[in-house]
Amino acid sequence: MTQSLLHQILDYANRANPYPIYEELRKTPVLHMDDGPYVISTYHEIRSLLHDPRISSDARNLTSNAADPLAEPAPEESALPPGFLRLDPPEHDRMRRMTNRPFGPPHSPHRVDGMRGELHDIVSGLIDGIADPSRIDLVEEFSYPFPVTVICRLLGVPREDEARFHTWADTLAASLDPDPDADPSERGKGSHDARMQLGMYLAGLIEERRKKPGDDMLSQLATAKGEDGPMTTMELLSTAALLLIAGHETTVNLITNGMLTLLRHPDVLERLRADPRLAVPLVEELLRFEPPVQLVPQRTTLADIEVRGVTIPKGASLWLVLASGNRDPLRFEDPDRFDPDRRDIQHLGLGSGIHSCFGAPLARLEAQLALSELARRLENPRLLEDPPPYRQNAVLRGPRHLPIACDGIRPQ
Ligand code: HEM
């Protein structure tokens, strides 16, 4: 029974609609998969574990990962040290603070909002470039190139190099996808090589930025002299890799899931077309209803912890199913209804606690601009395939393609 639920979450056949499985999961809020991870599926329990200092994000604290299909290779075998997503305080806090200096308040309060005009131009250019309105693959033509261009500009990574790091980023994103039947050493080797190549590529770039700094984040991080001191080269490399990957493997899915959901709710699409201000609450509801990060698999207990009467032993692996918590009827009224007018919306789509999404303001702005412009400019858009074909990945979930048609493109 437990094994079959695990397989059901991971089974590609359920990718288009995993929500009935999550409903089943919530009947046992703390579910121990045969000698493997403890799966937590209810809102309050997930949230409280995300805030619990006895929970670690550092894989080195994992003692019982043998049966966890998501267990990563030990960091010392890995080419790059872990990014701050996989560190605990105080290292995590120091790295996050240093990375935030050129990105957000208090030192850079206008960085993200200052990109609004540039983001708008990228969106307009991509919509203008749509070749055939009668057959658009929204992923290829819009949702993927948009966040990639944005994160490249922000970091100062040449957009022309996209073809090179796309393959490494895809391999690393795919390494998060648990395949219980795959050979773990092969999976580990693929992601090790990809991290190594990405690391070498970024090292070259950082070297260039040190010699000739620009106004991009990589230059600023490479030359920073804040109160936390400069980052070491290895710290800089792992932070740059984290931002590059986290910055585009998620937003692509938020935009695609968003357009898919809007096309399934034409009344909401029409409201957005008439009033782009709806984009703000709409994106929050999307992060609840169809979150691009479905589950957080990399957490470990630093002590025995009791959750809903179950003792989770020290060193155990935890999976926190954010997407299930977001549909928990004990937290959200009528959770399976997509409702952008929902008032009480503290979703888990961007995580919670000290590891909550670093790029949240940028992710939100990108999705708000993308969806409001698509709604405004595509004339009479409709889905050509429902459900569309999904990516294999159960953790970073989203359509691989989104074939849509429209009657034409309205002028800017
Ligand atoms: C729709 C887009 C996005 C979604 C849904 C998303 C979601 C998340 C989630 C759920 C976490 C928490 C993971 C955990 O607790 O283990 C997280 C962390 C993080 N995200 Fe995002 N993210 C998005 C976009 C971005 C962007 C654009 C960036 C970079 C500019 C970014 C950078 C990060 C980083 C660095 C962390 C680690 C934070 C820490 O450990 O302190 N994300 N994100």
Coordinates of C-alpha atoms and ligand atoms in Angstrom, one line a residue:
M1 CA 0.0 0.0 0.0
T2 CA 2.7 2.5 1.1
Q3 CA 5.0 1.5 -1.8
S4 CA 2.2 1.8 -4.2
L5 CA 1.4 5.4 -3.1
L6 CA 5.1 6.3 -3.6
H7 CA 5.0 4.8 -7.0
Q8 CA 1.8 6.6 -7.8
I9 CA 3.3 10.0 -7.1
L10 CA 6.2 9.2 -9.3
D11 CA 4.2 7.4 -12.0
Y12 CA 4.2 9.5 -15.2
A13 CA 0.7 8.4 -15.9
N14 CA -0.4 10.6 -12.9
R15 CA 1.6 13.7 -13.9
A16 CA -1.3 15.6 -15.4
N17 CA -3.4 15.2 -12.3
P18 CA -1.5 14.2 -9.1
Y19 CA -4.1 15.8 -6.8
P20 CA -6.3 12.7 -6.2
I21 CA -3.2 10.9 -5.0
Y22 CA -2.3 13.7 -2.6
E23 CA -5.9 13.5 -1.3
E24 CA -5.3 9.9 -0.5
L25 CA -1.9 10.7 1.1
R26 CA -3.5 13.3 3.4
K27 CA -5.4 10.5 5.1
T28 CA -2.1 9.6 6.7
P29 CA -0.4 13.0 7.3
V30 CA 2.9 11.3 8.2
L31 CA 3.5 8.3 6.0
H32 CA 6.6 6.1 6.4
M33 CA 7.5 4.6 3.0
D34 CA 8.9 1.1 3.5
D35 CA 12.4 1.9 5.0
G36 CA 12.5 5.1 2.9
P37 CA 11.4 8.7 3.4
Y38 CA 8.7 10.0 5.7
V39 CA 6.2 11.7 3.5
I40 CA 4.3 14.7 5.0
S41 CA 1.3 15.9 3.2
T42 CA -0.9 18.2 5.4
Y43 CA -0.5 22.0 5.4
H44 CA 0.1 22.7 9.1
E45 CA 2.6 19.9 9.6
I46 CA 4.6 20.8 6.5
R47 CA 4.7 24.5 7.5
S48 CA 5.7 23.8 11.0
L49 CA 8.5 21.4 9.8
L50 CA 9.8 24.1 7.4
H51 CA 10.2 26.4 10.4
D52 CA 11.6 23.8 12.8
P53 CA 15.4 24.2 13.6
R54 CA 15.6 20.5 14.2
I55 CA 15.1 19.9 10.5
S56 CA 18.2 20.1 8.3
S57 CA 18.6 20.8 4.6
D58 CA 22.2 19.5 4.6
A59 CA 22.4 16.0 3.0
R60 CA 25.5 15.3 5.1
N61 CA 23.1 14.8 8.1
L62 CA 21.2 12.1 6.4
T63 CA 22.0 8.7 7.8
S64 CA 19.3 6.5 6.3
N65 CA 19.1 7.5 2.7
A66 CA 19.7 4.1 1.2
A67 CA 16.1 3.6 0.2
D68 CA 15.3 7.2 -0.6
P69 CA 15.1 7.4 -4.4
L70 CA 15.8 11.1 -4.2
A71 CA 19.0 10.9 -2.2
E72 CA 21.8 12.9 -3.9
P73 CA 25.4 11.8 -4.0
A74 CA 27.3 12.9 -0.9
P75 CA 28.5 16.4 -1.3
E76 CA 32.2 15.5 -1.0
E77 CA 31.8 13.4 -4.1
S78 CA 30.2 16.2 -5.9
A79 CA 32.1 18.6 -8.1
L80 CA 30.7 21.8 -6.5
P81 CA 29.9 22.3 -2.8
P82 CA 26.2 22.6 -2.2
G83 CA 24.5 26.0 -2.7
F84 CA 22.8 27.6 0.3
L85 CA 19.6 25.8 -0.5
R86 CA 21.4 22.7 0.9
L87 CA 23.1 24.4 3.9
D88 CA 22.0 25.0 7.5
P89 CA 22.5 28.1 9.7
P90 CA 24.9 29.8 10.3
E91 CA 26.4 29.1 6.8
H92 CA 23.1 29.3 5.1
D93 CA 22.2 32.7 6.6
R94 CA 25.6 34.1 5.8
M95 CA 25.5 33.0 2.1
R96 CA 21.9 34.1 1.7
R97 CA 22.7 37.5 3.2
M98 CA 25.7 38.0 0.9
T99 CA 23.7 37.0 -2.2
N100 CA 20.8 39.3 -1.2
R101 CA 23.1 42.3 -1.0
P102 CA 23.0 43.1 -4.8
F103 CA 19.4 41.6 -5.2
G104 CA 17.0 42.9 -2.5
P105 CA 16.3 45.2 0.5
P106 CA 17.9 46.7 2.5
H107 CA 20.9 47.2 0.2
S108 CA 19.3 46.9 -3.3
P109 CA 15.6 47.6 -2.7
H110 CA 14.9 48.6 -6.4
R111 CA 16.7 45.9 -8.3
V112 CA 13.8 43.7 -9.1
D113 CA 11.3 46.5 -9.7
G114 CA 13.9 48.3 -11.7
M115 CA 13.8 45.4 -14.2
R116 CA 10.1 45.9 -14.9
G117 CA 10.6 47.8 -18.2
E118 CA 13.3 45.4 -19.4
L119 CA 11.1 42.4 -18.6
H120 CA 8.2 44.0 -20.4
D121 CA 10.3 44.4 -23.5
I122 CA 11.4 40.8 -23.4
V123 CA 7.8 39.6 -23.1
S124 CA 6.7 41.9 -26.0
G125 CA 9.6 40.7 -28.2
L126 CA 8.7 37.1 -27.6
I127 CA 5.0 37.6 -28.3
D128 CA 5.8 39.7 -31.5
G129 CA 8.1 36.8 -32.6
I130 CA 5.3 34.1 -32.5
A131 CA 5.6 32.5 -36.0
D132 CA 2.2 31.0 -36.5
P133 CA -0.7 32.0 -34.2
S134 CA -2.7 28.9 -35.3
R135 CA -0.2 26.6 -33.7
I136 CA 1.9 28.0 -30.8
D137 CA 4.0 25.9 -28.5
L138 CA 3.9 28.2 -25.5
V139 CA 6.7 26.5 -23.7
E140 CA 9.2 26.6 -26.6
E141 CA 8.2 30.1 -27.9
F142 CA 7.5 31.9 -24.6
S143 CA 7.6 30.3 -21.2
Y144 CA 11.1 28.8 -21.4
P145 CA 13.0 31.6 -23.3
F146 CA 11.5 34.4 -21.0
P147 CA 12.9 33.4 -17.6
V148 CA 16.1 32.1 -19.1
T149 CA 16.7 35.5 -20.7
V150 CA 15.9 37.3 -17.5
I151 CA 18.1 35.2 -15.2
C152 CA 21.0 35.5 -17.8
R153 CA 20.6 39.3 -17.8
L154 CA 20.4 39.5 -14.0
L155 CA 23.5 37.3 -13.4
G156 CA 25.5 38.6 -16.4
V157 CA 25.6 35.2 -18.2
P158 CA 25.7 35.6 -22.0
R159 CA 22.4 34.6 -23.5
E160 CA 24.3 33.0 -26.5
D161 CA 25.7 30.4 -24.1
E162 CA 22.2 29.1 -23.3
A163 CA 22.5 26.0 -25.5
R164 CA 25.6 25.0 -23.4
F165 CA 24.1 25.4 -19.9
H166 CA 20.6 24.2 -20.9
T167 CA 21.8 20.6 -21.1
W168 CA 23.5 20.8 -17.7
A169 CA 20.6 22.6 -16.1
D170 CA 18.2 20.0 -17.6
T171 CA 20.3 17.1 -16.3
L172 CA 20.5 18.7 -12.8
A173 CA 16.7 19.3 -12.8
A174 CA 16.1 15.7 -14.0
S175 CA 18.4 14.4 -11.2
L176 CA 15.7 15.7 -8.8
D177 CA 13.2 13.4 -10.4
P178 CA 13.1 10.1 -8.5
D179 CA 13.0 7.0 -10.5
P180 CA 12.9 4.1 -8.0
D181 CA 13.8 1.6 -10.7
A182 CA 16.8 3.5 -12.0
D183 CA 20.4 2.7 -11.1
P184 CA 21.3 5.4 -8.5
S185 CA 25.0 5.4 -9.3
E186 CA 24.2 6.2 -13.0
R187 CA 21.9 9.0 -11.9
G188 CA 24.5 10.4 -9.5
K189 CA 27.2 10.2 -12.2
G190 CA 25.1 12.2 -14.7
S191 CA 24.4 15.0 -12.2
H192 CA 28.0 15.0 -11.0
D193 CA 29.3 15.5 -14.5
A194 CA 26.7 18.2 -15.2
R195 CA 27.7 20.1 -12.0
M196 CA 31.4 19.8 -12.9
Q197 CA 30.9 21.2 -16.4
L198 CA 28.6 24.0 -15.2
G199 CA 31.1 24.8 -12.5
M200 CA 34.0 25.1 -15.0
Y201 CA 31.8 27.2 -17.3
L202 CA 30.9 29.6 -14.4
A203 CA 34.5 29.7 -13.1
G204 CA 35.6 31.1 -16.5
L205 CA 32.8 33.7 -16.4
I206 CA 33.6 34.8 -12.9
E207 CA 37.3 35.2 -13.8
E208 CA 36.2 37.5 -16.6
R209 CA 33.9 39.5 -14.3
R210 CA 36.6 39.9 -11.7
K211 CA 38.9 41.5 -14.3
K212 CA 36.2 43.6 -15.9
P213 CA 33.1 44.0 -13.7
G214 CA 29.7 45.0 -15.1
D215 CA 26.5 46.0 -13.4
D216 CA 25.3 42.3 -13.2
M217 CA 24.9 40.2 -10.0
L218 CA 27.8 37.9 -10.8
S219 CA 30.2 40.9 -11.0
Q220 CA 28.8 42.4 -7.8
L221 CA 29.1 39.1 -5.9
A222 CA 32.6 38.5 -7.2
T223 CA 33.8 41.9 -6.1
A224 CA 31.7 42.4 -2.9
K225 CA 33.3 43.6 0.3
G226 CA 30.3 43.6 2.7
E227 CA 30.4 42.9 6.5
D228 CA 30.3 39.2 5.8
G229 CA 33.5 39.4 3.8
P230 CA 33.9 38.3 0.2
M231 CA 32.6 34.8 -1.0
T232 CA 35.3 32.3 -1.7
T233 CA 35.5 31.2 -5.3
M234 CA 33.8 27.9 -4.5
E235 CA 31.0 29.7 -2.6
L236 CA 30.5 32.0 -5.6
L237 CA 30.4 29.1 -8.0
S238 CA 27.8 27.1 -6.1
T239 CA 25.7 30.3 -5.5
A240 CA 25.8 31.2 -9.2
A241 CA 24.9 27.6 -10.2
L242 CA 22.0 27.6 -7.7
L243 CA 20.6 31.0 -9.0
L244 CA 21.0 30.0 -12.6
I245 CA 19.1 26.7 -12.2
A246 CA 16.5 27.8 -9.6
G247 CA 15.9 30.9 -11.6
H248 CA 14.7 29.2 -14.7
E249 CA 13.6 25.6 -14.1
T250 CA 10.7 26.8 -12.0
T251 CA 9.4 30.0 -13.5
V252 CA 8.9 28.2 -16.9
N253 CA 6.4 25.9 -15.2
L254 CA 4.6 28.7 -13.3
I255 CA 3.9 30.6 -16.6
T256 CA 2.9 27.4 -18.5
N257 CA 0.7 26.1 -15.6
G258 CA -0.8 29.6 -15.4
M259 CA -1.8 29.8 -19.1
L260 CA -3.1 26.2 -19.0
T261 CA -5.2 27.1 -15.9
L262 CA -6.5 30.3 -17.5
L263 CA -7.5 28.5 -20.7
R264 CA -9.4 26.1 -18.6
H265 CA -11.1 29.0 -16.8
P266 CA -12.0 31.4 -19.7
D267 CA -14.0 33.7 -17.4
V268 CA -10.9 34.4 -15.4
L269 CA -8.8 34.9 -18.6
E270 CA -11.3 37.4 -19.8
R271 CA -11.2 39.3 -16.5
L272 CA -7.4 39.4 -16.6
R273 CA -7.6 40.8 -20.2
A274 CA -9.9 43.5 -19.1
D275 CA -7.9 44.3 -15.9
P276 CA -4.2 43.4 -15.7
R277 CA -4.2 44.2 -12.0
L278 CA -5.9 40.9 -11.4
A279 CA -2.4 39.3 -12.2
V280 CA -1.2 39.9 -8.7
P281 CA -3.8 37.8 -6.7
L282 CA -4.1 35.4 -9.7
V283 CA -0.4 34.5 -9.5
E284 CA -0.7 33.8 -5.8
E285 CA -3.7 31.5 -6.4
L286 CA -1.7 29.7 -9.1
L287 CA 1.2 29.2 -6.7
R288 CA -1.3 27.5 -4.4
F289 CA -3.3 25.6 -7.1
E290 CA -0.6 24.4 -9.5
P291 CA 2.8 24.9 -7.7
P292 CA 5.8 24.3 -9.9
V293 CA 7.7 22.8 -7.0
Q294 CA 5.4 20.0 -5.9
L295 CA 7.5 18.6 -3.1
V296 CA 10.6 19.4 -1.2
P297 CA 12.5 16.1 -0.9
Q298 CA 15.8 17.2 0.7
R299 CA 15.1 17.5 4.5
T300 CA 16.6 15.5 7.4
T301 CA 15.8 15.3 11.1
L302 CA 18.6 16.3 13.5
A303 CA 16.8 14.7 16.4
D304 CA 13.9 12.3 17.0
I305 CA 10.8 14.4 16.2
E306 CA 7.2 13.6 16.9
V307 CA 4.7 14.7 14.3
R308 CA 1.0 13.8 14.7
G309 CA 1.8 10.9 17.0
V310 CA 4.5 9.4 14.8
T311 CA 8.1 9.5 16.0
I312 CA 10.4 10.3 13.1
P313 CA 13.9 9.2 14.1
K314 CA 17.0 11.3 13.8
G315 CA 18.7 11.1 10.4
A316 CA 15.5 10.2 8.6
S317 CA 14.7 11.6 5.2
L318 CA 11.6 13.8 4.8
W319 CA 9.5 14.6 1.8
L320 CA 7.3 17.6 2.3
V321 CA 4.6 17.6 -0.3
L322 CA 3.9 21.3 -0.7
A323 CA 1.3 20.8 -3.5
S324 CA -0.7 18.6 -1.2
G325 CA -0.5 21.0 1.7
N326 CA -1.8 23.7 -0.7
R327 CA -4.9 21.5 -1.3
D328 CA -5.5 20.7 2.4
P329 CA -9.2 21.3 3.2
L330 CA -8.3 21.8 6.8
R331 CA -6.4 25.0 5.7
F332 CA -8.2 26.2 2.5
E333 CA -11.9 26.3 1.9
D334 CA -12.9 24.4 -1.2
P335 CA -9.2 23.8 -2.1
D336 CA -9.8 22.2 -5.5
R337 CA -11.4 25.3 -6.8
F338 CA -9.2 27.8 -8.7
D339 CA -10.3 31.1 -7.2
P340 CA -8.2 34.3 -7.8
D341 CA -10.5 36.2 -5.4
R342 CA -9.5 33.9 -2.5
R343 CA -8.6 36.2 0.5
D344 CA -6.7 34.0 2.8
I345 CA -3.9 32.7 0.7
Q346 CA -0.7 31.8 2.6
H347 CA 0.3 29.0 0.2
L348 CA 3.4 26.9 0.3
G349 CA 4.3 27.3 -3.4
L350 CA 7.4 29.3 -2.6
G351 CA 8.3 27.3 0.5
S352 CA 8.3 28.8 4.0
G353 CA 10.8 29.5 6.7
I354 CA 14.5 30.3 6.3
H355 CA 14.7 28.5 2.9
S356 CA 11.7 30.2 1.4
C357 CA 12.3 31.2 -2.2
F358 CA 15.0 33.7 -2.5
G359 CA 13.9 34.8 -6.0
A360 CA 10.2 35.2 -5.0
P361 CA 9.8 38.9 -6.0
L362 CA 11.4 38.2 -9.4
A363 CA 9.3 35.0 -10.0
R364 CA 6.1 36.9 -9.1
L365 CA 6.9 39.8 -11.3
E366 CA 7.8 37.6 -14.3
A367 CA 4.6 35.6 -14.0
Q368 CA 2.4 38.6 -13.5
L369 CA 3.8 40.4 -16.6
A370 CA 3.8 37.2 -18.7
L371 CA 0.3 36.2 -18.0
S372 CA -1.3 39.7 -18.3
E373 CA 0.5 40.3 -21.6
L374 CA -0.5 37.0 -23.0
A375 CA -4.1 37.6 -22.0
R376 CA -4.1 41.1 -23.5
R377 CA -2.4 40.2 -26.8
L378 CA -3.5 36.7 -27.9
E379 CA -6.8 37.0 -29.7
N380 CA -9.3 34.2 -28.7
P381 CA -6.6 31.8 -27.4
R382 CA -7.6 28.1 -27.0
L383 CA -6.0 24.8 -26.0
L384 CA -5.1 22.3 -28.7
E385 CA -4.4 19.5 -26.3
D386 CA -5.8 19.0 -22.8
P387 CA -4.1 17.7 -20.9
P388 CA -0.9 18.7 -22.6
P389 CA 2.2 16.4 -22.6
Y390 CA 4.1 16.8 -19.2
R391 CA 7.7 16.7 -18.4
Q392 CA 8.9 13.5 -16.7
N393 CA 9.8 15.4 -13.5
A394 CA 7.4 14.8 -10.5
V395 CA 9.2 17.4 -8.3
L396 CA 9.5 20.3 -10.8
R397 CA 6.2 19.6 -12.5
G398 CA 4.9 21.3 -15.6
P399 CA 4.0 20.7 -19.2
R400 CA 6.8 19.9 -21.7
H401 CA 4.8 21.5 -24.5
L402 CA 1.6 23.6 -24.4
P403 CA 0.1 23.6 -27.9
I404 CA -2.4 26.5 -28.2
A405 CA -4.0 28.4 -31.1
C406 CA -5.3 32.0 -31.4
D407 CA -6.9 34.1 -34.1
G408 CA -4.1 36.6 -34.2
I409 CA -1.7 38.7 -32.1
R410 CA -3.0 42.2 -31.0
P411 CA -0.5 45.0 -31.4
Q412 CA 1.6 46.2 -28.4
Ligands
HEM1 C1 7.9 30.4 -10.0 C2 9.1 30.3 -9.8 C3 9.7 29.8 -8.5 C4 9.2 28.9 -7.7 C5 7.9 28.2 -7.7 C6 10.2 28.7 -6.6 C7 10.0 27.9 -5.5 C8 11.0 27.7 -4.5 C9 10.8 26.9 -3.3 C10 9.5 26.1 -3.0 C11 11.9 27.0 -2.6 C12 12.1 26.4 -1.2 C13 12.9 25.1 -1.3 C14 13.1 24.4 0.0 O1 12.5 24.8 1.0 O2 13.9 23.5 0.0 C15 12.8 27.9 -3.3 C16 14.0 28.3 -2.8 C17 14.9 29.0 -3.6 N1 14.6 29.7 -4.8 FE1 12.9 29.7 -5.8 N2 11.3 29.4 -6.9 C18 11.0 30.2 -8.1 C19 11.8 31.1 -8.7 C20 13.1 31.4 -8.3 C21 13.9 32.4 -9.0 C22 13.5 33.2 -10.2 C23 15.1 32.3 -8.3 C24 16.4 33.1 -8.5 C25 16.4 34.4 -8.9 C26 15.0 31.4 -7.2 C27 16.0 31.1 -6.3 C28 15.8 30.3 -5.1 C29 16.8 30.1 -4.2 C30 18.3 30.6 -4.2 C31 16.3 29.2 -3.2 C32 17.0 28.7 -1.9 C33 16.7 29.6 -0.8 C34 17.3 29.2 0.5 O3 17.7 28.1 0.7 O4 17.5 30.1 1.4 N3 13.7 30.8 -7.2 N4 12.2 28.3 -4.5

